[in-house]
Coordinates of N, CA and C in Angstrom, one line a residue:
X3 N 213.1 102.2 48.9 CA 213.8 101.5 47.8 C 215.0 100.8 48.3
X4 N 215.2 99.6 47.9 CA 216.3 98.7 48.4 C 217.7 99.3 48.1
X5 N 217.9 99.8 46.9 CA 219.2 100.3 46.6 C 219.6 101.5 47.3
X6 N 218.6 102.4 47.6 CA 218.8 103.6 48.4 C 219.2 103.2 49.8
X7 N 218.5 102.2 50.3 CA 218.7 101.8 51.7 C 220.2 101.2 51.8
X8 N 220.6 100.4 50.8 CA 221.9 99.9 50.8 C 223.0 100.9 50.7
X9 N 222.7 102.0 49.9 CA 223.6 103.1 49.8 C 223.8 103.8 51.2
X10 N 222.7 103.9 51.9 CA 222.7 104.6 53.2 C 223.5 103.7 54.2
X11 N 223.3 102.4 54.1 CA 224.1 101.5 55.0 C 225.6 101.5 54.7
X12 N 225.9 101.6 53.4 CA 227.4 101.7 53.0 C 227.9 103.0 53.5
X13 N 227.2 104.0 53.4 CA 227.6 105.3 53.9 C 227.8 105.3 55.4
X14 N 226.9 104.6 56.1 CA 227.0 104.5 57.6 C 228.3 103.8 58.0
X15 N 228.7 102.8 57.2 CA 230.0 102.1 57.6 C 231.1 103.1 57.4
X16 N 231.2 103.8 56.3 CA 232.3 104.7 56.1 C 232.2 105.9 57.1
X17 N 231.1 106.5 57.3 CA 231.0 107.7 58.1 C 231.1 107.5 59.6
X18 N 230.6 106.3 60.1 CA 230.5 106.1 61.5 C 231.5 105.1 62.0
X19 N 231.5 103.9 61.4 CA 232.4 102.9 61.8 C 233.9 103.2 61.6
X20 N 234.2 103.7 60.5 CA 235.7 103.9 60.2 C 236.3 104.9 61.2
X21 N 235.7 106.0 61.5 CA 236.2 106.9 62.5 C 236.3 106.2 63.9
X22 N 235.2 105.5 64.2 CA 235.2 104.8 65.5 C 236.4 103.8 65.6
X23 N 236.6 103.1 64.5 CA 237.8 102.1 64.6 C 239.1 102.9 64.8
X24 N 239.3 104.0 64.1 CA 240.5 104.8 64.2 C 240.6 105.3 65.7
X25 N 239.5 105.7 66.3 CA 239.6 106.2 67.7 C 239.9 105.1 68.6
X26 N 239.3 103.9 68.4 CA 239.5 102.8 69.3 C 240.9 102.3 69.1
X27 N 241.4 102.2 67.9 CA 242.8 101.8 67.7 C 243.8 102.7 68.4
X28 N 243.5 104.0 68.4 CA 244.4 105.0 69.0 C 244.3 104.8 70.6
X29 N 243.1 104.6 71.1 CA 242.9 104.4 72.5 C 243.6 103.2 73.0
X30 N 243.6 102.1 72.2 CA 244.3 100.9 72.6 C 245.8 101.1 72.6
X31 N 246.3 101.9 71.6 CA 247.7 102.2 71.6 C 248.1 102.9 72.9
X32 N 247.2 103.8 73.4 CA 247.5 104.6 74.6 C 247.4 103.8 75.9
X33 N 246.4 102.9 75.9 CA 246.2 102.1 77.1 C 245.7 100.7 76.7
X34 N 246.6 99.8 76.4 CA 246.3 98.5 75.9 C 245.7 97.6 77.0
X35 N 245.7 98.0 78.3 CA 245.2 97.2 79.3 C 243.8 97.5 79.7
X36 N 243.1 98.4 79.0 CA 241.8 98.8 79.3 C 240.8 97.9 78.5
X37 N 240.1 97.0 79.1 CA 239.3 96.0 78.4 C 238.2 96.6 77.6
X38 N 237.6 97.7 78.1 CA 236.4 98.3 77.4 C 236.8 98.7 76.0
X39 N 238.0 99.1 75.7 CA 238.4 99.5 74.3 C 238.3 98.3 73.4
X40 N 238.8 97.2 73.8 CA 238.7 95.9 73.0 C 237.2 95.5 72.9
X41 N 236.4 95.6 73.9 CA 235.0 95.2 73.9 C 234.3 96.1 72.9
X42 N 234.5 97.4 73.0 CA 233.8 98.3 72.1 C 234.2 98.1 70.6
X43 N 235.5 97.8 70.4 CA 235.9 97.5 69.0 C 235.3 96.2 68.5
X44 N 235.3 95.2 69.4 CA 234.7 93.9 69.0 C 233.2 94.1 68.7
X45 N 232.5 94.9 69.5 CA 231.1 95.1 69.2 C 230.9 95.9 67.9
X46 N 231.8 96.9 67.6 CA 231.7 97.6 66.4 C 231.9 96.7 65.2
X47 N 232.9 95.8 65.3 CA 233.1 94.8 64.3 C 231.8 93.9 64.0
X48 N 231.2 93.6 65.1 CA 229.9 92.8 64.9 C 228.9 93.7 64.2
X49 N 228.8 95.0 64.5 CA 227.9 95.9 63.8 C 228.2 95.9 62.3
X50 N 229.5 96.0 62.0 CA 229.9 96.0 60.6 C 229.5 94.6 59.9
X51 N 229.7 93.6 60.7 CA 229.3 92.2 60.1 C 227.9 92.2 59.8
X52 N 227.0 92.6 60.7 CA 225.6 92.6 60.5 C 225.2 93.5 59.3
X53 N 225.8 94.7 59.2 CA 225.5 95.6 58.1 C 225.9 95.0 56.8
X54 N 227.1 94.4 56.7 CA 227.6 93.8 55.5 C 226.7 92.6 55.1
X55 N 226.2 91.9 56.1 CA 225.3 90.7 55.8 C 224.0 91.3 55.1
X56 N 223.5 92.4 55.7 CA 222.2 92.9 55.2 C 222.4 93.4 53.7
X57 N 223.6 93.9 53.5 CA 223.9 94.4 52.1 C 224.3 93.3 51.2
X58 N 224.4 92.1 51.7 CA 224.8 91.0 50.8 C 226.3 91.1 50.4
X59 N 227.1 91.8 51.2 CA 228.5 91.9 51.0 C 229.3 90.8 51.7
X60 N 230.4 90.4 51.2 CA 231.2 89.3 51.9 C 231.7 89.8 53.3
X61 N 231.8 88.8 54.2 CA 232.2 89.1 55.5 C 233.4 88.3 56.0
X62 N 234.3 87.9 55.1 CA 235.4 87.0 55.5 C 236.3 87.6 56.5
X63 N 236.6 86.9 57.6 CA 237.5 87.4 58.6 C 236.9 88.3 59.6
X64 N 235.7 88.8 59.3 CA 235.1 89.9 60.2 C 234.9 89.3 61.6
X65 N 234.2 88.2 61.7 CA 234.0 87.6 63.0 C 235.2 87.2 63.7
X66 N 236.3 86.8 63.0 CA 237.6 86.4 63.6 C 238.1 87.7 64.3
X67 N 238.0 88.8 63.7 CA 238.5 90.1 64.3 C 237.7 90.4 65.6
X68 N 236.4 90.2 65.5 CA 235.5 90.5 66.7 C 235.9 89.5 67.8
X69 N 236.0 88.3 67.5 CA 236.4 87.3 68.5 C 237.7 87.6 69.1
X70 N 238.7 88.0 68.3 CA 240.0 88.3 68.8 C 240.0 89.5 69.8
X71 N 239.2 90.6 69.4 CA 239.1 91.7 70.3 C 238.3 91.4 71.6
X72 N 237.3 90.6 71.4 CA 236.5 90.3 72.6 C 237.2 89.3 73.5
X73 N 238.1 88.4 73.0 CA 238.9 87.6 73.8 C 239.9 88.4 74.6
X74 N 240.5 89.5 74.0 CA 241.4 90.4 74.7 C 240.6 91.1 75.8
X75 N 239.4 91.5 75.5 CA 238.6 92.2 76.5 C 238.3 91.3 77.7
X76 N 238.0 90.0 77.5 CA 237.8 89.1 78.6 C 239.1 88.8 79.3
X77 N 240.2 88.7 78.6 CA 241.5 88.4 79.2 C 241.9 89.5 80.1
X78 N 241.6 90.8 79.7 CA 242.0 91.9 80.5 C 241.0 92.2 81.7
X79 N 239.8 91.7 81.5 CA 238.8 91.9 82.6 C 237.8 90.7 82.6
X80 N 238.3 89.6 83.2 CA 237.5 88.3 83.1 C 236.1 88.5 83.9
X81 N 236.0 89.5 84.7 CA 234.7 89.7 85.4 C 233.7 90.5 84.7
X82 N 234.0 90.9 83.4 CA 233.1 91.7 82.7 C 232.0 90.8 82.0
X83 N 230.8 90.9 82.6 CA 229.7 90.0 82.0 C 229.4 90.4 80.6
X84 N 229.5 91.7 80.3 CA 229.2 92.1 78.9 C 230.2 91.6 77.9
X85 N 231.5 91.7 78.2 CA 232.5 91.2 77.3 C 232.4 89.7 77.1
X86 N 232.1 89.0 78.2 CA 232.0 87.5 78.1 C 230.8 87.1 77.3
X87 N 229.7 87.8 77.6 CA 228.4 87.6 76.8 C 228.7 87.9 75.3
X88 N 229.3 89.1 75.0 CA 229.5 89.5 73.7 C 230.4 88.5 72.9
X89 N 231.4 88.0 73.6 CA 232.3 86.9 73.0 C 231.4 85.7 72.7
X90 N 230.5 85.4 73.5 CA 229.6 84.3 73.2 C 228.7 84.6 72.0
X91 N 228.3 85.8 71.9 CA 227.5 86.2 70.7 C 228.3 86.1 69.4
X92 N 229.6 86.6 69.5 CA 230.5 86.5 68.3 C 230.7 85.0 67.9
X93 N 230.9 84.2 68.9 CA 231.0 82.8 68.6 C 229.8 82.2 68.0
X94 N 228.6 82.6 68.5 CA 227.3 82.2 68.0 C 227.2 82.6 66.5
X95 N 227.5 83.8 66.2 CA 227.4 84.3 64.8 C 228.4 83.6 63.9
X96 N 229.5 83.1 64.4 CA 230.5 82.4 63.7 C 230.2 80.9 63.6
X97 N 229.0 80.5 64.2 CA 228.5 79.2 64.2 C 229.4 78.2 65.0
X98 N 230.1 78.8 66.0 CA 230.9 78.0 66.9 C 230.1 77.9 68.2
X99 N 229.0 77.0 68.1 CA 228.0 77.0 69.1 C 228.5 76.5 70.5
X100 N 229.4 75.5 70.5 CA 230.0 75.1 71.8 C 230.7 76.2 72.5
X101 N 231.5 76.9 71.8 CA 232.2 78.1 72.4 C 231.2 79.1 72.8
X102 N 230.2 79.4 72.1 CA 229.2 80.3 72.5 C 228.5 79.9 73.8
X103 N 228.2 78.6 73.9 CA 227.5 78.1 75.1 C 228.4 78.3 76.3
X104 N 229.7 78.0 76.1 CA 230.7 78.1 77.2 C 230.7 79.6 77.7
X105 N 230.7 80.5 76.8 CA 230.8 81.9 77.2 C 229.5 82.4 77.7
X106 N 228.3 82.0 77.2 CA 227.0 82.4 77.8 C 226.9 81.9 79.2
X107 N 227.4 80.7 79.4 CA 227.3 80.1 80.8 C 228.3 80.9 81.7
X108 N 229.4 81.3 81.2 CA 230.4 82.1 82.0 C 229.8 83.5 82.4
X109 N 229.1 84.1 81.4 CA 228.4 85.3 81.7 C 227.4 85.2 82.9
X110 N 226.7 84.1 82.8 CA 225.7 83.8 83.9 C 226.3 83.5 85.2
X111 N 227.5 82.9 85.2 CA 228.3 82.7 86.4 C 228.7 84.0 87.1
X112 N 228.9 85.0 86.3 CA 229.3 86.3 86.8 C 228.0 87.0 87.4
X113 N 226.9 87.0 86.6 CA 225.7 87.7 87.1 C 224.5 86.7 86.7
X114 N 224.1 85.9 87.6 CA 223.0 84.9 87.3 C 221.7 85.5 86.8
X115 N 221.4 86.7 87.1 CA 220.1 87.2 86.6 C 220.2 88.0 85.3
X116 N 221.3 87.9 84.6 CA 221.5 88.5 83.3 C 220.8 87.6 82.3
X117 N 219.7 88.2 81.7 CA 218.8 87.5 80.9 C 219.4 87.1 79.5
X118 N 220.1 88.0 78.9 CA 220.6 87.8 77.5 C 221.3 86.5 77.3
X119 N 222.2 86.0 78.2 CA 222.8 84.8 78.0 C 221.9 83.6 77.9
X120 N 220.7 83.7 78.6 CA 219.7 82.6 78.5 C 219.2 82.5 77.1
X121 N 219.0 83.7 76.5 CA 218.5 83.8 75.1 C 219.5 83.2 74.2
X122 N 220.8 83.6 74.4 CA 221.9 83.0 73.6 C 222.0 81.5 73.8
X123 N 221.9 81.0 75.0 CA 221.9 79.6 75.2 C 220.8 78.9 74.5
X124 N 219.6 79.4 74.6 CA 218.4 78.9 73.9 C 218.7 78.7 72.4
X125 N 219.2 79.8 71.8 CA 219.5 79.8 70.4 C 220.6 78.8 70.0
X126 N 221.6 78.8 70.8 CA 222.8 77.8 70.5 C 222.3 76.4 70.7
X127 N 221.6 76.1 71.7 CA 221.1 74.7 71.9 C 220.2 74.3 70.8
X128 N 219.3 75.2 70.3 CA 218.4 74.9 69.2 C 219.2 74.6 68.0
X129 N 220.3 75.4 67.7 CA 221.1 75.1 66.5 C 221.8 73.7 66.6
X130 N 222.1 73.3 67.8 CA 222.7 72.0 68.0 C 221.7 70.8 68.1
X131 N 220.4 71.2 68.0 CA 219.3 70.2 68.1 C 219.1 69.7 69.6
X132 N 219.5 70.5 70.5 CA 219.3 70.2 71.9 C 218.1 70.9 72.4
X133 N 216.9 70.4 72.0 CA 215.7 71.1 72.3 C 215.3 71.1 73.7
X134 N 215.6 70.1 74.5 CA 215.2 70.1 75.9 C 216.0 71.2 76.6
X135 N 217.3 71.3 76.3 CA 218.1 72.3 76.9 C 217.7 73.7 76.5
X136 N 217.3 73.9 75.2 CA 216.8 75.1 74.7 C 215.5 75.6 75.4
X137 N 214.6 74.6 75.6 CA 213.4 74.9 76.3 C 213.6 75.3 77.8
X138 N 214.6 74.7 78.4 CA 214.9 75.0 79.8 C 215.5 76.4 79.9
X139 N 216.3 76.8 78.9 CA 216.9 78.2 78.9 C 215.8 79.2 78.6
X140 N 214.9 78.9 77.7 CA 213.8 79.7 77.4 C 212.9 80.0 78.7
X141 N 212.7 78.9 79.5 CA 211.9 79.0 80.7 C 212.7 79.9 81.7
X142 N 214.0 79.7 81.8 CA 214.8 80.6 82.7 C 214.7 82.1 82.3
X143 N 214.8 82.3 81.0 CA 214.6 83.7 80.5 C 213.3 84.2 80.8
X144 N 212.3 83.4 80.7 CA 210.9 83.8 80.9 C 210.6 84.2 82.3
X145 N 211.3 83.6 83.2 CA 211.1 83.9 84.7 C 211.6 85.4 84.9
X146 N 212.6 85.7 84.1 CA 213.2 87.1 84.3 C 212.5 88.1 83.4
X147 N 212.2 87.6 82.2 CA 211.7 88.5 81.2 C 210.9 87.8 80.1
X148 N 209.6 87.9 80.1 CA 208.8 87.1 79.2 C 209.2 87.4 77.7
X149 N 209.5 88.6 77.4 CA 209.9 89.0 76.0 C 211.0 88.1 75.5
X150 N 212.1 87.9 76.3 CA 213.2 87.1 75.9 C 212.8 85.7 75.4
X151 N 212.0 85.0 76.2 CA 211.6 83.7 75.8 C 210.9 83.7 74.5
X152 N 209.9 84.5 74.3 CA 209.1 84.6 73.1 C 210.0 84.9 71.9
X153 N 210.9 85.9 72.1 CA 211.8 86.3 71.0 C 212.7 85.1 70.6
X154 N 213.3 84.4 71.5 CA 214.2 83.3 71.2 C 213.4 82.2 70.4
X155 N 212.3 81.8 70.9 CA 211.5 80.7 70.3 C 211.0 81.2 68.9
X156 N 210.5 82.4 68.8 CA 209.9 82.9 67.6 C 211.0 83.1 66.5
X157 N 212.2 83.6 66.9 CA 213.3 83.8 66.0 C 213.8 82.4 65.4
X158 N 214.0 81.5 66.3 CA 214.5 80.1 65.9 C 213.5 79.4 65.1
X159 N 212.2 79.6 65.4 CA 211.1 78.9 64.6 C 211.1 79.5 63.2
X160 N 211.3 80.8 63.1 CA 211.3 81.5 61.8 C 212.5 81.1 60.9
X161 N 213.6 80.8 61.6 CA 214.8 80.4 60.9 C 214.6 78.9 60.4
X162 N 213.9 78.2 61.2 CA 213.7 76.8 60.8 C 212.7 76.6 59.6
X163 N 211.8 77.6 59.5 CA 210.8 77.5 58.4 C 211.4 77.7 57.0

């Protein structure tokens, strides 16, 4: 039942995310130079964003907070491929596709065989109508992981329909 599912998701936000945010806030107070704390909080914010979207609840400012946290994570550890990729993901969700592309490429510059940024690039290029670039990224992802290419093209095709 849809309403029961929604109630469980709302409870999840309160029971899991709220304590996590409190713990991360406290950890940042104690050690503001540790990038992983910002990255974890940014990812938790993205989780809340997705949950609120599923529930049909408003999400104003949610992605701004995720972007701010992930930017701090990248600033404190520019070599973190995950923080750079996650920042690209947050920009993608915020429909800031050029910023997403820049961060996905930066993640690949750190670790060229990291498949997820190719998927992100494929999606962002498709949103911008850059189909040749999207196909090239899908091909690069396919060389490393066939599942990524099919997922990217299948997801974007479904959104276009």
